């Protein structure tokens, strides 16, 4: 998907329109969205101008990968890589909904070819490799294609000695690819460890939700780990834990703030400050001379 | 062997065995028909088991892999290795008994050993958390990986877990971080790594010590991105359709060999490894020794580069429309 | 400045100040004698303070180093540095607010920053555990040391702690291990390390971030193997003889320079750093910038070798009867 | 002190003799010691034959450094190094008891020159550098001389690529040397880190008691950490903690067994098995080729 299409893609996102007459191409003043935090209605235009952060309660709404790239990369600098990698259906999965159908639906819905976009970009003038996951695409779960794109992002960063910035959002492994999906955890972790050995910086930004095999692999192997306010970040989902331990979970469990307190995240950063923060971090973290 | 546990699909065998046991309790002297019936039943049991086990379904294999009498990591360590030294603790929070870590000697080779450690019996299982490690277990494993790497000691791992323990403490103490750090360390470890799937191989908790240069799978062991029950719960809001999704998950030893992820299968006797542990232990020993031999003589750089290439090849995607 | 806290040895000054305040509340118009007395008192206070501070004892300096209004790590970070990014967490158990860790820019130089963080006021002090880190704090510090080493970022540390927190949790979570690992990392860190003693420098908890290529001490800061009270408790079963043992412990900035452990002393105004924080902050800034400049341009190997040589020379023993 | 004198030194140890008529050179059958664990009396001869472990309750009595070396090193292999390093009195310390006097007393009492003995030795045929601290010598606290001897042990191990085995027992820093003593923590830790960089194995054995600045430096920077049963191992002593938190401490707090449970020690090993265990460990841990 070329960069020029993204603004359009952004327009096409499906919020919860209070006004169901919403027209995609040209938003009239009367289009509202409802904040999932405080439940108040907000002009969609104001909401988007505020980067989908509720002006009232600060709730960060989920955003898609193209929007994420727009928010992080310096204008006009993003050049997508590996855009032609997409999932095969290696196991011919038909349990529940056939995987092939799910893939087609996801592609049609998102205009993307997979659950992650990667490419070269600049952030605050720093040349980087940038990747952003898109939860709309089968929960941005990590199958072979996502694993391959992430691995290539690490390899590109290594080859060009560019810092890597990855924005995660994922339901975890893509079970429709069975054990091949599990193995992507090892593959991406190996690529991350290899980048670290070469002294190239890697900053990860965990957004809502990041879970399972993505959390337990490349996502947390970064030099600096940032997260958006309120983002849920976990290995095991809360329902499974509740079923196992037969008690309810503490308030705020598995939020970004909870994880900061427990020592796993460097900082919770407001989306509106993310680009500046990443840029500043990259001022400090220079790819070491090997 | 006392029959304490019957797997669903072995019910027909169990019924015949009950019948046989009842007959055996009778006085057969001067009752040639009874004796003949006993003989016939014994043959029937063997034949039925052979038939059942000649084409076990994925879900049936999962059940065998979980059989309580199945040989456990501890059995392998005690039988295969001499001069075993257990090394405990993560140097940060605790010692997790669900994860064994140590050193041992196998056929004259000195190796480091890691393994998920299920207990035998309820008490031991509780202490070992049914083989489901918490962050401490993974951090201990990582520490021993690093020790092995530092001193050039090959690593052998035994996989037998449903996965990392899904509890509050696990999340609070960063189980995802602990697993990821294991993976980063293990995938770049400059010594030969041989992994053996002896029973369950559930998700990230298995993977954390389950990536290496060779993967040996017992015939009825599984290695899966998710347990069939959990997968069924997600797809159908109902864990009881595990038998349907198990084959789709490509989790059996055969699946893994077909996908190029496992290198060899150690056959199990009809009825599963617990029916003849000695033969299985001997076969595993042979396979591990052979694998270690194959991996000898590489430089540290070669080992790491080959493991990366092996991992790099994992996965099937489409590219450029192909 | 509100006088909230009076150090024992400043009582005479406090009394004069009380008297002065009382006089000032009177109407001095048409009372030239009163005005003259006020002037005289003001001069007397200044002279008395100068006299007292011209020869502070070790124990008096310890009191000054603990003065609640004394500039804290947070003041140095906020004043000396721009573009500060705090980095939190030990990636294993928690984030310890008694230890600051982050990145910042000082006179155009990008550095990593560590510092013991006492609070201001009771509430903040409780959150920050009065600047006494637990294992998490040291593990966070070590993580940031490693980050600095990986990316070639010089490290500046600010020491101000009575020591590691002596609690059950500290021992349970291996505070000794956490400190030792800091020391192992810090002493071999391949980037320039400049340490600044700004207040208290108590025992292993201070040392864990207090070993480097330069040690700058504020005039009234101390750095000691043990607090004078604890030493007095051991020797005399009585903490109140701290004033006697303080000089013996060789803990003042001057002692450290004399022993070759500290490189320079940043003078404090009479009354201590809190009487004129701006001048002290400026002087510290100047000293740190100069030290960083001196340490520039060395290779990683040179840095590590020189630091080892510096440490290697520490200590006085007898050898071969000499 | 030459090795030949050690047997004699061992005879001269001061147990709590029930029979105060005890003669040092030739123990008659009537000499008893009292176990500090079960309070039972034991023939001293039996007690020593059992390596000062109570045959009844298994309590490990504290032993001195020469005995420790005898128990660990292969017979006749120990060759002491740096025997002429001893403490100066750099600060001319006179608070409480003068340091110079304490040093003289300690030397006279122990026949040692400092709180640690170091040397070359073999353990189970493995050439090693071996060090053992002696609590009788001013609590084997770490002043400049102890720090120097430990540092040289690390340096000797590095130079000769021999594994290092250190047996600790220490009250911590030697406050009579003030801040010079504190700095020995950094010096010895630097030496330990340098040895680790070179891939030379280092095994430490923590014995009763090991505390303060010794615990928080070289003692725990080993590849494998063993401890004797019941040994108290700590950073801060229990009384100081009780005074700080104003509550009493849990049973077994700071014992070797407590520390194993909390993940800090690899194994608690009975003194009678220590030599075999160390030898076996050294079978596994070969000094890596650099
Ligand atoms: Zn809102
Ligand atoms: Zn006893």
mmCIF file of C-alpha atoms in Angstrom, chain C residues 6-138:
data_model
loop_
_atom_site.group_PDB
_atom_site.id
_atom_site.type_symbol
_atom_site.label_atom_id
_atom_site.label_comp_id
_atom_site.label_asym_id
_atom_site.label_seq_id
_atom_site.Cartn_x
_atom_site.Cartn_y
_atom_site.Cartn_z
ATOM 1 C CA UNK C 6 18.433 23.341 63.299
ATOM 2 C CA UNK C 7 21.565 21.216 63.418
ATOM 3 C CA UNK C 8 22.942 20.632 66.880
ATOM 4 C CA UNK C 9 26.139 22.539 66.304
ATOM 5 C CA UNK C 10 24.316 25.514 64.791
ATOM 6 C CA UNK C 11 22.298 26.149 67.979
ATOM 7 C CA UNK C 12 24.355 29.261 68.844
ATOM 8 C CA UNK C 13 23.578 30.695 65.428
ATOM 9 C CA UNK C 14 19.934 29.814 65.789
ATOM 10 C CA UNK C 15 19.757 31.629 69.076
ATOM 11 C CA UNK C 16 21.216 34.783 67.554
ATOM 12 C CA UNK C 17 18.805 34.452 64.654
ATOM 13 C CA UNK C 18 15.869 34.185 67.025
ATOM 14 C CA UNK C 19 17.029 37.304 68.789
ATOM 15 C CA UNK C 20 17.469 39.104 65.500
ATOM 16 C CA UNK C 21 13.996 38.106 64.373
ATOM 17 C CA UNK C 22 12.524 39.391 67.632
ATOM 18 C CA UNK C 23 14.279 42.757 67.237
ATOM 19 C CA UNK C 24 13.150 43.046 63.665
ATOM 20 C CA UNK C 25 9.553 42.699 64.730
ATOM 21 C CA UNK C 26 9.946 45.896 66.820
ATOM 22 C CA UNK C 27 9.448 49.365 65.401
ATOM 23 C CA UNK C 28 12.943 50.731 64.896
ATOM 24 C CA UNK C 29 11.963 54.182 63.633
ATOM 25 C CA UNK C 30 13.512 56.721 65.944
ATOM 26 C CA UNK C 31 15.369 53.964 67.800
ATOM 27 C CA UNK C 32 18.915 54.212 66.434
ATOM 28 C CA UNK C 33 20.240 51.950 69.157
ATOM 29 C CA UNK C 34 17.918 49.180 68.131
ATOM 30 C CA UNK C 35 18.931 49.557 64.482
ATOM 31 C CA UNK C 36 22.572 49.388 65.483
ATOM 32 C CA UNK C 37 21.942 46.287 67.532
ATOM 33 C CA UNK C 38 20.267 44.651 64.547
ATOM 34 C CA UNK C 39 23.244 45.476 62.367
ATOM 35 C CA UNK C 40 25.612 44.123 64.963
ATOM 36 C CA UNK C 41 23.644 40.912 65.312
ATOM 37 C CA UNK C 42 23.645 40.373 61.587
ATOM 38 C CA UNK C 43 27.395 40.769 61.461
ATOM 39 C CA UNK C 44 27.789 38.502 64.475
ATOM 40 C CA UNK C 45 25.722 35.784 62.830
ATOM 41 C CA UNK C 46 27.799 35.893 59.679
ATOM 42 C CA UNK C 47 31.025 35.849 61.646
ATOM 43 C CA UNK C 48 29.900 33.035 63.883
ATOM 44 C CA UNK C 49 28.847 30.940 60.904
ATOM 45 C CA UNK C 50 32.137 31.642 59.132
ATOM 46 C CA UNK C 51 34.016 30.622 62.229
ATOM 47 C CA UNK C 52 32.024 27.455 62.775
ATOM 48 C CA UNK C 53 32.277 26.424 59.132
ATOM 49 C CA UNK C 54 35.958 27.225 58.830
ATOM 50 C CA UNK C 55 36.705 24.116 60.846
ATOM 51 C CA UNK C 56 33.746 21.769 60.856
ATOM 52 C CA UNK C 57 34.333 18.421 62.477
ATOM 53 C CA UNK C 58 33.612 15.243 60.587
ATOM 54 C CA UNK C 59 30.468 14.657 62.608
ATOM 55 C CA UNK C 60 29.278 18.196 61.952
ATOM 56 C CA UNK C 61 29.798 17.666 58.246
ATOM 57 C CA UNK C 62 27.712 14.495 58.426
ATOM 58 C CA UNK C 63 24.922 16.587 59.917
ATOM 59 C CA UNK C 64 25.229 19.155 57.154
ATOM 60 C CA UNK C 65 25.216 16.381 54.560
ATOM 61 C CA UNK C 66 21.863 15.251 55.936
ATOM 62 C CA UNK C 67 20.252 18.663 56.156
ATOM 63 C CA UNK C 68 16.704 18.321 54.832
ATOM 64 C CA UNK C 69 17.008 21.466 52.742
ATOM 65 C CA UNK C 70 20.228 20.369 51.109
ATOM 66 C CA UNK C 71 20.016 20.123 47.303
ATOM 67 C CA UNK C 72 19.006 16.611 46.303
ATOM 68 C CA UNK C 73 19.732 14.458 43.273
ATOM 69 C CA UNK C 74 16.508 15.653 41.736
ATOM 70 C CA UNK C 75 17.691 19.272 42.030
ATOM 71 C CA UNK C 76 20.920 18.463 40.240
ATOM 72 C CA UNK C 77 19.116 16.600 37.498
ATOM 73 C CA UNK C 78 16.592 19.356 36.957
ATOM 74 C CA UNK C 79 19.137 22.135 37.060
ATOM 75 C CA UNK C 80 22.193 20.731 35.351
ATOM 76 C CA UNK C 81 20.618 18.706 32.594
ATOM 77 C CA UNK C 82 18.307 19.310 29.683
ATOM 78 C CA UNK C 83 16.329 16.761 27.684
ATOM 79 C CA UNK C 84 16.114 14.404 30.627
ATOM 80 C CA UNK C 85 14.447 11.040 30.034
ATOM 81 C CA UNK C 86 13.788 8.896 33.048
ATOM 82 C CA UNK C 87 14.108 5.153 32.437
ATOM 83 C CA UNK C 88 12.323 3.013 34.920
ATOM 84 C CA UNK C 89 12.299 -0.528 36.173
ATOM 85 C CA UNK C 90 14.632 -3.431 36.764
ATOM 86 C CA UNK C 91 12.854 -5.741 34.246
ATOM 87 C CA UNK C 92 12.405 -8.309 36.992
ATOM 88 C CA UNK C 93 10.441 -7.108 39.984
ATOM 89 C CA UNK C 94 9.796 -3.418 40.344
ATOM 90 C CA UNK C 95 10.722 0.191 39.904
ATOM 91 C CA UNK C 96 12.534 1.622 42.893
ATOM 92 C CA UNK C 97 11.926 5.334 43.338
ATOM 93 C CA UNK C 98 14.891 5.592 45.685
ATOM 94 C CA UNK C 99 17.107 5.328 42.604
ATOM 95 C CA UNK C 100 16.903 7.660 39.649
ATOM 96 C CA UNK C 101 17.993 6.306 36.287
ATOM 97 C CA UNK C 102 17.861 8.038 32.964
ATOM 98 C CA UNK C 103 19.485 10.036 30.224
ATOM 99 C CA UNK C 104 20.226 13.720 30.066
ATOM 100 C CA UNK C 105 22.254 16.382 28.319
ATOM 101 C CA UNK C 106 24.868 18.420 30.138
ATOM 102 C CA UNK C 107 26.543 21.270 28.318
ATOM 103 C CA UNK C 108 25.833 19.539 25.035
ATOM 104 C CA UNK C 109 27.134 16.171 26.224
ATOM 105 C CA UNK C 110 24.693 13.299 26.244
ATOM 106 C CA UNK C 111 25.113 11.207 29.352
ATOM 107 C CA UNK C 112 23.393 8.525 31.393
ATOM 108 C CA UNK C 113 22.444 9.537 34.902
ATOM 109 C CA UNK C 114 22.058 7.551 38.098
ATOM 110 C CA UNK C 115 21.379 8.937 41.523
ATOM 111 C CA UNK C 116 20.065 8.071 44.950
ATOM 112 C CA UNK C 117 16.851 9.944 45.294
ATOM 113 C CA UNK C 118 15.789 11.225 48.669
ATOM 114 C CA UNK C 119 12.423 12.892 48.800
ATOM 115 C CA UNK C 120 11.433 16.357 49.837
ATOM 116 C CA UNK C 121 8.924 16.214 52.621
ATOM 117 C CA UNK C 122 7.556 13.166 54.357
ATOM 118 C CA UNK C 123 5.242 11.869 51.673
ATOM 119 C CA UNK C 124 7.854 11.891 48.962
ATOM 120 C CA UNK C 125 10.428 10.511 51.346
ATOM 121 C CA UNK C 126 8.250 7.544 52.141
ATOM 122 C CA UNK C 127 7.690 6.840 48.452
ATOM 123 C CA UNK C 128 11.409 7.079 47.885
ATOM 124 C CA UNK C 129 12.236 5.199 51.043
ATOM 125 C CA UNK C 130 14.432 8.087 52.252
ATOM 126 C CA UNK C 131 16.830 7.430 49.404
ATOM 127 C CA UNK C 132 17.635 3.912 50.531
ATOM 128 C CA UNK C 133 17.386 1.604 47.511
ATOM 129 C CA UNK C 134 16.172 -1.957 47.593
ATOM 130 C CA UNK C 135 17.469 -4.646 45.221
ATOM 131 C CA UNK C 136 15.223 -3.332 42.431
ATOM 132 C CA UNK C 137 16.963 0.022 42.577
ATOM 133 C CA UNK C 138 20.382 -1.505 42.136
#
